[in-house]
Amino acid sequence: MSLSDIIRHGPDAATLQLWLKKVPYAVYLDIRAEQHGDEILFILPADDKLIGNPTLPALHGGVVGAFMEQAAVFHLMARMSEPVIPRVIDFSLDYLRPTRLRDTYASCTLTRQGRQIANVSISAWQERSDTPNAIARAHFLIPEPD
Amino acid sequence: MSALTVAEKSDIIEKMCRYITHGHLQGICLESIDGEELTLRLPYRDELVGNPDTGAIHGGALTVLLDQALGIAAICCDRVGPVLTPTLDLRIDHLGTAPAGSDIFATARVYRVTRRVLFIAGFAYCESRDKPIARATGSWVLMPELDLTGLLEPAHGEGPS
């Protein structure tokens, strides 16, 4: 079954896992998702292969961005009445503090969803959700459903 | 700081590419140096796919490559020297899609250096640099008190570790 087929079913914790398993890059990064009420929590488990600065050690800044982008994509899909795979238009990332080699979390806010364009804000943290390591926002193009 | 030779830059870039664990595992390597401009290559691998229905490369894989290319451009900038330069921000415009099976290249250049901040721009492409699939701009903080020269010493054998 393709990702397009799977996402036709509304998301719960199990379908989010199923979505993630269909994206090779999300599998490679080992991104997880948990549903807490209406909120979706995305998790990037600590792994040596994600290190950018071995001296600190800290995660590769690009990996933190990739994790946040994937979180935004699935958060947006989970909020669609008829889920389709959105295409990223642009991604803007602010690094606030080094992301150490430990589990990283992300949550998203769908700031605006139009018919064709969506704006998603993403926050990634390690210690506490109110002290993010990085924040980002992304615009997505929502393709017309087939 | 006198300008680095191409050989010196090449040495710094190759050492940084080995030092950055994740980039090294991805196979990110130096492709070319042209004056103040450097180009890195990310070899295609199936696990970089972001859209399993089209085979297109994940936007995040481009973020990794561009962050690394722009960040290394900061370190081997003629006007700076090898000091620690943490990323402040990075913006990526996705102009196109990287087709399945293609290696991706990222070119970066420092276009402005102030006392504390480096402004860097770059782009990613597959077949031709005239057809970029992504553009990136970002700011890096200059921390001259954190010298990386020790990390880049040849005495470390296999590069900084």
Coordinates of C-alpha atoms in Angstrom, one line a residue:
Chain A
M1 CA 0.0 0.0 0.0
S2 CA 1.4 3.4 -0.9
L3 CA 1.6 6.4 1.5
S4 CA -1.2 8.1 -0.5
D5 CA -3.5 5.1 0.1
I6 CA -2.6 5.0 3.8
I7 CA -3.2 8.7 4.5
R8 CA -6.8 8.5 3.3
H9 CA -7.6 7.1 6.7
G10 CA -7.8 9.6 9.6
P11 CA -4.7 9.7 11.8
D12 CA -4.4 8.2 15.3
A13 CA -1.2 7.1 17.0
A14 CA -1.1 3.8 15.0
T15 CA -1.6 5.5 11.6
L16 CA 1.0 8.1 12.4
Q17 CA 3.5 5.3 13.0
L18 CA 2.3 3.7 9.7
W19 CA 2.9 7.0 7.8
L20 CA 6.4 7.4 9.4
K21 CA 7.3 3.8 8.3
K22 CA 6.5 4.7 4.7
V23 CA 9.0 7.5 4.5
P24 CA 12.5 6.1 4.1
Y25 CA 14.3 9.2 5.4
A26 CA 12.0 9.3 8.5
V27 CA 12.8 5.6 9.1
Y28 CA 16.5 6.3 8.7
L29 CA 16.3 9.1 11.3
D30 CA 14.0 6.9 13.4
I31 CA 11.4 9.6 13.9
R32 CA 8.6 8.5 16.2
A33 CA 5.2 10.1 16.9
E34 CA 2.8 10.0 19.9
Q35 CA -0.7 11.3 20.1
H36 CA -1.5 13.2 23.4
G37 CA -5.1 14.2 23.2
D38 CA -5.3 16.6 20.3
E39 CA -1.5 17.2 20.4
I40 CA 1.0 15.2 18.3
L41 CA 4.5 14.9 19.9
F42 CA 7.3 14.0 17.5
I43 CA 10.4 12.3 18.9
L44 CA 13.9 12.1 17.5
P45 CA 15.7 9.5 19.6
A46 CA 19.4 10.2 20.4
D47 CA 21.7 8.3 18.1
D48 CA 25.5 8.7 17.4
K49 CA 24.8 8.7 13.7
L50 CA 23.1 12.0 14.0
I51 CA 26.1 13.9 15.5
G52 CA 27.4 17.0 13.8
N53 CA 29.9 18.1 16.4
P54 CA 31.5 15.2 18.1
T55 CA 33.4 17.4 20.6
L56 CA 30.3 18.7 22.4
P57 CA 28.7 16.3 21.3
A58 CA 25.8 17.9 19.5
L59 CA 23.4 16.8 16.8
H60 CA 24.0 18.0 13.2
G61 CA 22.0 21.2 12.7
G62 CA 20.7 19.9 9.4
V63 CA 19.3 16.8 11.1
V64 CA 17.4 19.0 13.6
G65 CA 16.0 20.9 10.7
A66 CA 15.1 17.7 8.8
F67 CA 13.3 16.3 11.9
M68 CA 11.3 19.5 12.3
E69 CA 10.4 19.6 8.6
Q70 CA 9.1 16.0 8.8
A71 CA 7.2 16.8 12.0
A72 CA 5.6 19.8 10.1
V73 CA 4.6 17.6 7.1
F74 CA 2.9 15.0 9.2
H75 CA 1.3 17.5 11.6
L76 CA -0.2 19.2 8.6
M77 CA -1.4 15.9 7.0
A78 CA -3.0 14.9 10.3
R79 CA -5.0 18.2 10.3
M80 CA -6.3 17.7 6.7
S81 CA -9.9 16.5 6.1
E82 CA -8.6 14.7 3.0
P83 CA -4.9 14.1 3.7
V84 CA -2.5 14.5 0.8
I85 CA 1.3 14.8 0.8
P86 CA 2.2 18.5 1.0
R87 CA 5.2 19.9 -0.8
V88 CA 7.6 22.2 1.1
I89 CA 7.9 25.6 -0.4
D90 CA 10.3 27.2 2.1
F91 CA 11.7 26.4 5.5
S92 CA 13.1 28.9 7.9
L93 CA 15.0 27.8 11.0
D94 CA 16.4 29.6 14.0
Y95 CA 18.9 27.8 16.2
L96 CA 18.6 29.0 19.8
R97 CA 21.0 26.7 21.6
P98 CA 23.1 23.6 20.8
T99 CA 21.0 20.4 20.4
R100 CA 22.9 17.9 22.5
L101 CA 23.1 14.2 22.0
R102 CA 19.9 13.2 23.8
D103 CA 16.3 12.7 22.7
T104 CA 14.7 15.7 20.9
Y105 CA 11.0 16.5 20.8
A106 CA 9.0 18.6 18.4
S107 CA 5.5 19.9 18.3
C108 CA 3.8 22.0 15.6
T109 CA 1.2 24.6 15.2
L110 CA -0.8 25.0 12.0
T111 CA -0.7 28.7 11.9
R112 CA -2.8 29.0 8.8
Q113 CA -4.3 26.6 6.4
G114 CA -5.6 27.9 3.1
R115 CA -6.9 25.9 0.2
Q116 CA -3.5 25.7 -1.5
I117 CA -1.0 27.0 1.0
A118 CA -0.3 26.1 4.7
N119 CA 1.9 27.8 7.2
V120 CA 3.3 25.6 10.1
S121 CA 5.3 26.7 13.1
I122 CA 7.6 24.1 14.7
S123 CA 9.3 24.1 18.0
A124 CA 12.0 21.5 19.0
W125 CA 13.3 21.1 22.5
Q126 CA 15.2 18.6 24.8
E127 CA 14.9 19.7 28.4
R128 CA 11.7 21.7 28.6
S129 CA 9.1 22.6 25.9
D130 CA 9.3 26.3 27.0
T131 CA 13.1 26.4 26.3
P132 CA 13.3 25.3 22.6
N133 CA 16.6 24.4 21.1
A134 CA 15.3 25.5 17.6
I135 CA 12.2 27.0 16.2
A136 CA 11.1 27.0 12.6
R137 CA 8.3 27.8 10.2
A138 CA 7.5 26.4 6.9
H139 CA 5.2 27.0 4.0
F140 CA 3.7 24.0 2.2
L141 CA 1.9 23.7 -1.1
I142 CA -1.1 21.4 -0.8
P143 CA -1.7 19.5 -4.1
E144 CA -5.2 19.1 -5.3
P145 CA -6.5 15.6 -4.2
D146 CA -6.7 13.1 -7.1
Chain B
M1 CA 44.3 36.6 8.1
S2 CA 46.0 35.9 4.7
A3 CA 44.0 34.1 2.0
L4 CA 44.2 30.3 2.2
T5 CA 45.5 28.4 -0.8
V6 CA 43.2 26.0 -2.6
A7 CA 45.2 23.1 -1.2
E8 CA 44.8 24.5 2.4
K9 CA 41.1 25.0 1.9
S10 CA 40.8 21.5 0.4
D11 CA 42.6 20.1 3.5
I12 CA 40.3 22.0 5.9
I13 CA 37.1 21.0 4.1
E14 CA 38.1 17.3 3.8
K15 CA 39.0 17.2 7.5
M16 CA 35.7 18.9 8.4
C17 CA 33.8 16.4 6.3
R18 CA 35.4 13.6 8.2
Y19 CA 34.9 15.3 11.6
I20 CA 31.1 15.9 11.1
T21 CA 29.9 12.4 12.0
H22 CA 26.5 12.5 10.4
G23 CA 27.8 14.2 7.2
H24 CA 30.6 11.6 7.0
L25 CA 28.0 8.7 7.3
Q26 CA 25.9 10.4 4.6
G27 CA 29.0 10.4 2.3
I28 CA 29.1 14.2 2.0
C29 CA 32.4 15.1 0.4
L30 CA 34.3 17.9 -1.2
E31 CA 33.4 18.3 -4.9
S32 CA 35.3 21.4 -5.9
I33 CA 36.7 24.8 -4.8
D34 CA 36.5 27.9 -7.0
G35 CA 37.9 30.9 -5.3
E36 CA 35.8 31.7 -2.3
E37 CA 33.1 29.3 -3.4
L38 CA 33.0 25.6 -2.4
T39 CA 30.9 22.7 -3.6
L40 CA 30.0 19.6 -1.6
R41 CA 28.4 16.4 -2.9
L42 CA 25.8 14.2 -1.3
P43 CA 25.7 10.8 -3.0
Y44 CA 22.2 9.4 -3.7
R45 CA 21.0 6.7 -1.4
D46 CA 17.5 5.2 -1.2
E47 CA 17.1 6.1 2.5
L48 CA 17.2 9.8 1.6
V49 CA 13.8 9.5 -0.1
G50 CA 11.1 11.7 1.4
N51 CA 8.1 11.0 -0.8
P52 CA 7.8 7.3 -1.3
D53 CA 5.2 7.7 -4.0
T54 CA 7.4 9.8 -6.3
G55 CA 10.9 8.8 -5.1
A56 CA 11.8 12.5 -4.5
I57 CA 14.6 13.2 -2.0
H58 CA 13.5 14.5 1.4
G59 CA 13.7 18.3 1.9
G60 CA 15.5 17.5 5.2
A61 CA 18.3 15.7 3.4
L62 CA 18.9 19.0 1.5
T63 CA 18.8 20.9 4.8
V64 CA 21.6 18.7 6.1
L65 CA 23.7 19.2 2.9
L66 CA 23.1 22.9 2.7
D67 CA 23.7 23.5 6.5
Q68 CA 27.0 21.7 6.2
A69 CA 28.1 23.4 2.9
L70 CA 27.3 26.9 4.3
G71 CA 28.8 26.1 7.7
I72 CA 32.1 24.8 6.2
A73 CA 32.2 27.9 3.9
A74 CA 32.3 29.9 7.2
I75 CA 35.2 28.0 8.5
C76 CA 37.4 28.3 5.4
C77 CA 36.5 31.8 4.6
D78 CA 39.6 33.8 3.7
R79 CA 38.6 36.7 6.0
V80 CA 38.0 34.5 9.1
G81 CA 40.2 31.5 9.6
P82 CA 39.2 28.3 11.4
V83 CA 37.2 29.4 14.4
L84 CA 33.9 28.1 15.7
T85 CA 30.9 29.5 13.9
P86 CA 27.6 28.2 15.2
T87 CA 24.6 28.6 12.9
L88 CA 22.2 31.4 13.9
D89 CA 19.6 30.8 11.3
L90 CA 19.1 29.1 7.9
R91 CA 16.4 29.6 5.3
I92 CA 15.8 27.3 2.4
D93 CA 13.7 27.9 -0.6
H94 CA 12.7 24.7 -2.4
L95 CA 12.7 25.7 -6.0
G96 CA 12.4 22.2 -7.4
T97 CA 12.6 18.5 -6.6
A98 CA 15.7 16.4 -6.5
P99 CA 14.9 13.4 -8.7
A100 CA 15.3 9.8 -7.5
G101 CA 18.8 8.4 -8.2
S102 CA 20.6 11.8 -8.5
D103 CA 23.6 12.9 -6.4
I104 CA 23.1 16.4 -5.0
F105 CA 25.6 19.2 -5.0
A106 CA 25.6 22.2 -2.8
T107 CA 27.6 25.4 -3.5
A108 CA 28.2 28.0 -0.8
R109 CA 29.9 31.4 -0.5
V110 CA 30.4 33.9 2.4
Y111 CA 29.2 37.2 1.0
R112 CA 29.6 39.4 4.0
V113 CA 31.7 39.3 7.2
T114 CA 31.2 41.7 10.1
R115 CA 32.9 41.6 13.5
R116 CA 30.5 39.1 14.9
V117 CA 28.3 37.7 12.0
L118 CA 29.0 35.9 8.7
F119 CA 26.3 36.1 6.0
I120 CA 26.4 33.1 3.8
A121 CA 24.4 32.0 0.8
G122 CA 24.3 28.8 -1.3
F123 CA 22.2 26.6 -3.6
A124 CA 21.7 23.0 -4.3
Y125 CA 21.5 21.3 -7.7
C126 CA 21.6 17.9 -9.5
E127 CA 22.4 18.0 -13.2
S128 CA 23.4 21.6 -13.6
R129 CA 24.2 24.6 -11.4
D130 CA 22.0 26.6 -13.7
K131 CA 19.0 24.6 -12.5
P132 CA 19.1 24.9 -8.7
I133 CA 16.6 22.8 -6.8
A134 CA 17.0 24.8 -3.6
R135 CA 18.5 28.1 -2.4
A136 CA 19.8 28.8 1.1
T137 CA 20.8 31.8 3.1
G138 CA 21.8 32.0 6.7
S139 CA 23.8 33.8 9.4
W140 CA 26.6 32.3 11.4
V141 CA 28.0 33.8 14.6
L142 CA 31.8 34.4 14.6
M143 CA 33.4 33.2 17.8
P144 CA 37.2 34.0 17.3
E145 CA 37.8 33.0 20.9
L146 CA 37.0 29.4 20.0
D147 CA 39.8 28.4 17.7
L148 CA 39.4 25.2 15.7
T149 CA 43.0 25.0 14.6
G150 CA 43.7 22.3 17.1
L151 CA 41.0 20.2 15.6
L152 CA 42.4 20.6 12.1
E153 CA 46.0 19.8 13.0
P154 CA 47.5 17.1 10.7
A155 CA 49.0 15.5 13.9
H156 CA 45.5 14.1 14.6
G157 CA 46.2 11.6 11.8
E158 CA 42.8 10.7 10.6
G159 CA 41.7 14.3 11.0
P160 CA 40.0 16.0 13.9
S161 CA 38.5 13.7 16.3

